[in-house]
mmCIF file of N, CA and C in Angstrom:
data_model
loop_
_atom_site.group_PDB
_atom_site.id
_atom_site.type_symbol
_atom_site.label_atom_id
_atom_site.label_comp_id
_atom_site.label_asym_id
_atom_site.label_seq_id
_atom_site.Cartn_x
_atom_site.Cartn_y
_atom_site.Cartn_z
ATOM 1 N N MET A 1 -159.621 168.536 -201.887
ATOM 2 C CA MET A 1 -158.493 168.675 -202.557
ATOM 3 C C MET A 1 -157.733 170.185 -201.908
ATOM 4 N N ASP A 2 -158.927 170.748 -201.936
ATOM 5 C CA ASP A 2 -158.505 172.381 -200.997
ATOM 6 C C ASP A 2 -158.085 172.131 -199.914
ATOM 7 N N ALA A 3 -158.438 171.061 -199.244
ATOM 8 C CA ALA A 3 -157.803 170.786 -197.355
ATOM 9 C C ALA A 3 -156.438 170.619 -197.787
ATOM 10 N N ASP A 4 -156.073 169.457 -198.926
ATOM 11 C CA ASP A 4 -154.890 169.025 -199.039
ATOM 12 C C ASP A 4 -153.967 170.076 -199.215
ATOM 13 N N VAL A 5 -154.386 171.063 -200.179
ATOM 14 C CA VAL A 5 -153.526 172.378 -200.408
ATOM 15 C C VAL A 5 -153.155 173.172 -199.102
ATOM 16 N N ALA A 6 -154.557 173.337 -198.538
ATOM 17 C CA ALA A 6 -154.058 174.352 -197.224
ATOM 18 C C ALA A 6 -153.245 173.531 -196.383
ATOM 19 N N GLU A 7 -153.484 172.393 -195.919
ATOM 20 C CA GLU A 7 -152.538 171.415 -195.228
ATOM 21 C C GLU A 7 -150.905 171.716 -195.627
ATOM 22 N N ARG A 8 -150.517 171.242 -197.000
ATOM 23 C CA ARG A 8 -149.324 171.323 -197.255
ATOM 24 C C ARG A 8 -148.875 173.054 -197.169
ATOM 25 N N CYS A 9 -149.800 173.968 -197.567
ATOM 26 C CA CYS A 9 -149.248 175.199 -197.275
ATOM 27 C C CYS A 9 -149.032 175.554 -195.734
ATOM 28 N N LYS A 10 -149.844 174.823 -194.907
ATOM 29 C CA LYS A 10 -149.285 175.343 -193.465
ATOM 30 C C LYS A 10 -147.987 174.471 -193.073
ATOM 31 N N GLN A 11 -147.901 173.106 -193.590
ATOM 32 C CA GLN A 11 -146.598 172.538 -193.373
ATOM 33 C C GLN A 11 -145.482 173.201 -193.764
ATOM 34 N N LEU A 12 -145.748 173.682 -195.124
ATOM 35 C CA LEU A 12 -144.322 174.787 -195.626
ATOM 36 C C LEU A 12 -144.192 175.848 -195.288
ATOM 37 N N SER A 13 -145.285 176.454 -194.503
ATOM 38 C CA SER A 13 -145.040 177.659 -193.632
ATOM 39 C C SER A 13 -144.642 177.217 -192.166
ATOM 40 N N GLU A 14 -144.916 176.106 -191.787
ATOM 41 C CA GLU A 14 -144.141 175.869 -190.383
ATOM 42 C C GLU A 14 -142.561 175.513 -190.676
ATOM 43 N N GLU A 15 -142.403 174.761 -191.742
ATOM 44 C CA GLU A 15 -140.929 174.525 -192.176
ATOM 45 C C GLU A 15 -140.262 175.648 -192.206
ATOM 46 N N MET A 16 -140.678 176.578 -193.150
ATOM 47 C CA MET A 16 -140.177 177.860 -193.188
ATOM 48 C C MET A 16 -139.631 178.479 -192.019
ATOM 49 N N HIS A 17 -140.537 178.460 -191.396
ATOM 50 C CA HIS A 17 -140.531 179.263 -189.780
ATOM 51 C C HIS A 17 -139.520 178.751 -189.002
ATOM 52 N N ASN A 18 -139.527 177.497 -189.392
ATOM 53 C CA ASN A 18 -138.397 176.463 -188.247
ATOM 54 C C ASN A 18 -137.055 176.684 -188.565
ATOM 55 N N THR A 19 -136.974 177.139 -190.177
ATOM 56 C CA THR A 19 -135.395 177.020 -190.623
ATOM 57 C C THR A 19 -134.913 178.466 -191.252
ATOM 58 N N PHE A 20 -136.121 179.400 -191.319
ATOM 59 C CA PHE A 20 -135.395 180.914 -191.568
ATOM 60 C C PHE A 20 -134.702 181.333 -190.165
ATOM 61 N N ALA A 21 -133.557 182.168 -190.379
ATOM 62 C CA ALA A 21 -133.133 182.987 -189.089
ATOM 63 C C ALA A 21 -133.880 184.332 -188.541
ATOM 64 N N THR A 22 -133.803 184.532 -187.599
ATOM 65 C CA THR A 22 -134.352 185.684 -187.040
ATOM 66 C C THR A 22 -133.233 186.839 -187.117
ATOM 67 N N LYS A 23 -133.857 188.354 -187.044
ATOM 68 C CA LYS A 23 -132.984 189.192 -187.076
ATOM 69 C C LYS A 23 -131.818 189.410 -185.985
ATOM 70 N N VAL A 24 -132.083 188.825 -185.090
ATOM 71 C CA VAL A 24 -131.196 188.304 -183.677
ATOM 72 C C VAL A 24 -130.293 187.362 -184.132
ATOM 73 N N GLU A 25 -130.506 186.302 -184.726
ATOM 74 C CA GLU A 25 -129.949 185.069 -184.973
ATOM 75 C C GLU A 25 -128.913 185.510 -185.978
ATOM 76 N N LEU A 26 -129.235 186.561 -187.166
ATOM 77 C CA LEU A 26 -128.197 186.967 -187.976
ATOM 78 C C LEU A 26 -127.172 187.901 -187.409
ATOM 79 N N MET A 27 -127.664 188.523 -186.514
ATOM 80 C CA MET A 27 -126.888 189.576 -185.832
ATOM 81 C C MET A 27 -125.926 189.092 -185.235
ATOM 82 N N ALA A 28 -126.099 187.988 -184.444
ATOM 83 C CA ALA A 28 -125.093 186.999 -183.491
ATOM 84 C C ALA A 28 -124.143 186.350 -184.427
ATOM 85 N N PHE A 29 -124.587 186.093 -185.648
ATOM 86 C CA PHE A 29 -123.919 185.431 -186.464
ATOM 87 C C PHE A 29 -122.972 186.442 -186.993
ATOM 88 N N ARG A 30 -123.356 187.473 -187.474
ATOM 89 C CA ARG A 30 -122.530 188.617 -187.988
ATOM 90 C C ARG A 30 -121.531 189.067 -186.758
ATOM 91 N N GLU A 31 -121.811 189.027 -185.720
ATOM 92 C CA GLU A 31 -120.771 189.439 -184.907
ATOM 93 C C GLU A 31 -119.777 188.194 -184.392
ATOM 94 N N ALA A 32 -120.078 186.967 -184.620
ATOM 95 C CA ALA A 32 -119.286 185.922 -184.561
ATOM 96 C C ALA A 32 -118.034 186.095 -185.915
ATOM 97 N N VAL A 33 -118.848 186.170 -186.852
ATOM 98 C CA VAL A 33 -117.789 186.242 -188.182
ATOM 99 C C VAL A 33 -117.055 187.351 -188.012
ATOM 100 N N ALA A 34 -117.320 188.575 -187.450
ATOM 101 C CA ALA A 34 -116.280 189.556 -187.487
ATOM 102 C C ALA A 34 -115.620 189.524 -186.306
ATOM 103 N N VAL A 35 -115.485 188.824 -185.217
ATOM 104 C CA VAL A 35 -114.532 188.319 -184.276
ATOM 105 C C VAL A 35 -113.648 187.267 -184.941
ATOM 106 N N GLN A 36 -114.354 186.478 -185.868
ATOM 107 C CA GLN A 36 -113.424 185.541 -186.142
ATOM 108 C C GLN A 36 -112.453 186.355 -187.422
ATOM 109 N N PHE A 37 -112.770 187.335 -187.941
ATOM 110 C CA PHE A 37 -112.311 188.010 -189.042
ATOM 111 C C PHE A 37 -111.011 188.679 -188.463
ATOM 112 N N GLY A 38 -111.403 189.271 -187.131
ATOM 113 C CA GLY A 38 -110.386 190.081 -186.378
ATOM 114 C C GLY A 38 -109.122 189.256 -185.896
ATOM 115 N N ASP A 39 -109.620 188.058 -185.674
ATOM 116 C CA ASP A 39 -108.266 187.029 -185.241
ATOM 117 C C ASP A 39 -107.636 186.507 -186.380
ATOM 118 N N VAL A 40 -108.036 186.711 -187.557
ATOM 119 C CA VAL A 40 -107.742 186.079 -188.858
ATOM 120 C C VAL A 40 -106.528 187.461 -189.086
ATOM 121 N N ARG A 41 -107.078 188.417 -188.950
ATOM 122 C CA ARG A 41 -105.892 189.780 -189.446
ATOM 123 C C ARG A 41 -104.935 189.899 -188.285
ATOM 124 N N VAL A 42 -105.212 189.323 -186.994
ATOM 125 C CA VAL A 42 -103.927 189.348 -186.084
ATOM 126 C C VAL A 42 -102.922 188.478 -186.421
ATOM 127 N N GLN A 43 -103.566 187.143 -186.643
ATOM 128 C CA GLN A 43 -102.393 185.871 -187.073
ATOM 129 C C GLN A 43 -101.471 186.703 -188.396
ATOM 130 N N ILE A 44 -102.414 187.118 -189.419
ATOM 131 C CA ILE A 44 -101.647 187.560 -190.541
ATOM 132 C C ILE A 44 -100.583 188.575 -190.221
ATOM 133 N N ALA A 45 -100.751 189.336 -189.335
ATOM 134 C CA ALA A 45 -100.063 190.473 -188.929
ATOM 135 C C ALA A 45 -98.801 189.830 -188.276
ATOM 136 N N ARG A 46 -99.155 188.752 -187.522
ATOM 137 C CA ARG A 46 -97.877 188.035 -186.684
ATOM 138 C C ARG A 46 -97.296 187.539 -187.848
ATOM 139 N N LEU A 47 -97.672 186.958 -188.485
ATOM 140 C CA LEU A 47 -96.858 186.082 -189.976
ATOM 141 C C LEU A 47 -96.049 186.942 -190.454
ATOM 142 N N GLU A 48 -96.956 188.180 -190.827
ATOM 143 C CA GLU A 48 -95.993 189.205 -191.536
ATOM 144 C C GLU A 48 -94.528 189.559 -191.013
ATOM 145 N N ALA A 49 -94.856 189.662 -189.518
ATOM 146 C CA ALA A 49 -93.656 190.228 -188.698
ATOM 147 C C ALA A 49 -92.581 189.200 -188.491
ATOM 148 N N THR A 50 -93.020 188.016 -188.457
ATOM 149 C CA THR A 50 -92.065 186.856 -188.683
ATOM 150 C C THR A 50 -91.609 186.550 -189.643
ATOM 151 N N LEU A 51 -92.012 186.736 -191.105
ATOM 152 C CA LEU A 51 -91.406 186.595 -191.788
ATOM 153 C C LEU A 51 -90.366 187.843 -192.516
ATOM 154 N N ILE A 52 -90.889 189.199 -192.198
ATOM 155 C CA ILE A 52 -89.956 190.219 -191.961
ATOM 156 C C ILE A 52 -88.763 190.163 -191.260
ATOM 157 N N LYS A 53 -88.692 189.513 -189.819
ATOM 158 C CA LYS A 53 -87.425 189.187 -189.314
ATOM 159 C C LYS A 53 -86.519 188.269 -189.906
ATOM 160 N N TRP A 54 -87.447 187.283 -190.429
ATOM 161 C CA TRP A 54 -86.628 186.046 -191.129
ATOM 162 C C TRP A 54 -85.836 186.623 -192.101
ATOM 163 N N PHE A 55 -86.525 187.568 -193.001
ATOM 164 C CA PHE A 55 -85.874 187.900 -194.049
ATOM 165 C C PHE A 55 -84.836 188.787 -193.914
ATOM 166 N N VAL A 56 -84.749 189.756 -192.727
ATOM 167 C CA VAL A 56 -83.786 190.651 -192.267
ATOM 168 C C VAL A 56 -82.528 189.881 -191.791
ATOM 169 N N ALA A 57 -82.751 188.920 -190.916
ATOM 170 C CA ALA A 57 -81.702 188.104 -190.317
ATOM 171 C C ALA A 57 -81.096 187.099 -191.389
ATOM 172 N N THR A 58 -81.895 186.697 -192.396
ATOM 173 C CA THR A 58 -81.253 186.122 -193.641
ATOM 174 C C THR A 58 -80.316 186.948 -194.526
ATOM 175 N N ALA A 59 -80.870 188.232 -194.846
ATOM 176 C CA ALA A 59 -79.930 189.170 -195.723
ATOM 177 C C ALA A 59 -78.662 189.554 -194.757
ATOM 178 N N VAL A 60 -78.626 189.695 -193.786
ATOM 179 C CA VAL A 60 -77.400 190.249 -192.494
ATOM 180 C C VAL A 60 -76.690 188.843 -192.611
ATOM 181 N N THR A 61 -77.358 187.835 -192.588
ATOM 182 C CA THR A 61 -76.348 186.696 -192.128
ATOM 183 C C THR A 61 -75.434 186.405 -193.869
ATOM 184 N N LEU A 62 -76.235 186.553 -195.007
ATOM 185 C CA LEU A 62 -75.455 186.323 -196.147
ATOM 186 C C LEU A 62 -74.701 187.248 -196.440
ATOM 187 N N THR A 63 -74.977 188.548 -196.040
ATOM 188 C CA THR A 63 -74.457 189.730 -196.281
ATOM 189 C C THR A 63 -73.011 189.391 -195.727
ATOM 190 N N GLY A 64 -72.894 188.903 -194.352
ATOM 191 C CA GLY A 64 -71.635 188.909 -193.481
ATOM 192 C C GLY A 64 -70.821 187.350 -194.229
ATOM 193 N N LEU A 65 -71.772 186.467 -194.641
ATOM 194 C CA LEU A 65 -71.104 185.392 -195.215
ATOM 195 C C LEU A 65 -70.236 185.702 -196.505
ATOM 196 N N THR A 66 -70.774 186.643 -197.662
ATOM 197 C CA THR A 66 -70.272 186.801 -198.491
ATOM 198 C C THR A 66 -68.809 188.164 -198.467
ATOM 199 N N ALA A 67 -69.327 188.625 -197.150
ATOM 200 C CA ALA A 67 -67.910 189.514 -197.058
ATOM 201 C C ALA A 67 -66.809 188.748 -196.422
ATOM 202 N N SER A 68 -67.161 187.746 -195.648
ATOM 203 C CA SER A 68 -66.061 186.935 -194.978
ATOM 204 C C SER A 68 -65.477 186.110 -196.227
ATOM 205 N N LEU A 69 -66.235 185.348 -196.909
ATOM 206 C CA LEU A 69 -65.335 184.687 -197.920
ATOM 207 C C LEU A 69 -64.813 185.710 -198.862
ATOM 208 N N ALA A 70 -65.103 186.801 -199.399
ATOM 209 C CA ALA A 70 -64.474 187.854 -200.244
ATOM 210 C C ALA A 70 -63.203 188.116 -199.559
ATOM 211 N N PHE A 71 -63.342 188.305 -198.084
ATOM 212 C CA PHE A 71 -61.956 188.469 -197.549
ATOM 213 C C PHE A 71 -60.984 187.455 -197.603
ATOM 214 N N ALA A 72 -61.687 186.230 -197.315
ATOM 215 C CA ALA A 72 -60.593 185.367 -197.168
ATOM 216 C C ALA A 72 -60.279 184.986 -198.616
ATOM 217 N N LEU A 73 -60.941 184.696 -199.531
ATOM 218 C CA LEU A 73 -60.240 184.597 -201.096
ATOM 219 C C LEU A 73 -59.575 185.753 -201.037
ATOM 220 N N GLY A 74 -59.431 187.216 -201.039
ATOM 221 C CA GLY A 74 -58.745 188.055 -201.037
ATOM 222 C C GLY A 74 -57.416 188.015 -200.363
ATOM 223 N N ARG A 75 -57.315 187.338 -199.176
ATOM 224 C CA ARG A 75 -56.099 187.190 -198.423
ATOM 225 C C ARG A 75 -55.233 186.175 -198.881
ATOM 226 N N TYR A 76 -56.041 184.734 -199.189
ATOM 227 C CA TYR A 76 -55.138 183.604 -199.677
ATOM 228 C C TYR A 76 -54.886 183.757 -201.045
ATOM 229 N N LEU A 77 -55.235 184.466 -201.825
ATOM 230 C CA LEU A 77 -54.904 184.581 -203.484
ATOM 231 C C LEU A 77 -53.820 186.140 -203.648
ATOM 232 N N HIS A 78 -54.114 186.741 -202.524
ATOM 233 C CA HIS A 78 -52.940 187.984 -202.998
ATOM 234 C C HIS A 78 -51.643 187.653 -202.648
#
């Protein structure tokens, strides 16, 4: 029975050794995550810039449309 337990402990130790990550592997993973996080931040900044441009263009267009409608109504009703 002791031999079975020792053999099972040895198997578990080997399995744990094969599945655990080393410090080098963890550092490589951390670097990859940092690069991906940086890419996401760049994409978010681009999206924000696009949205701001769209909001400004829409505001200018609506202001011009409102002013032209007000002018047209004032001219025809007066």
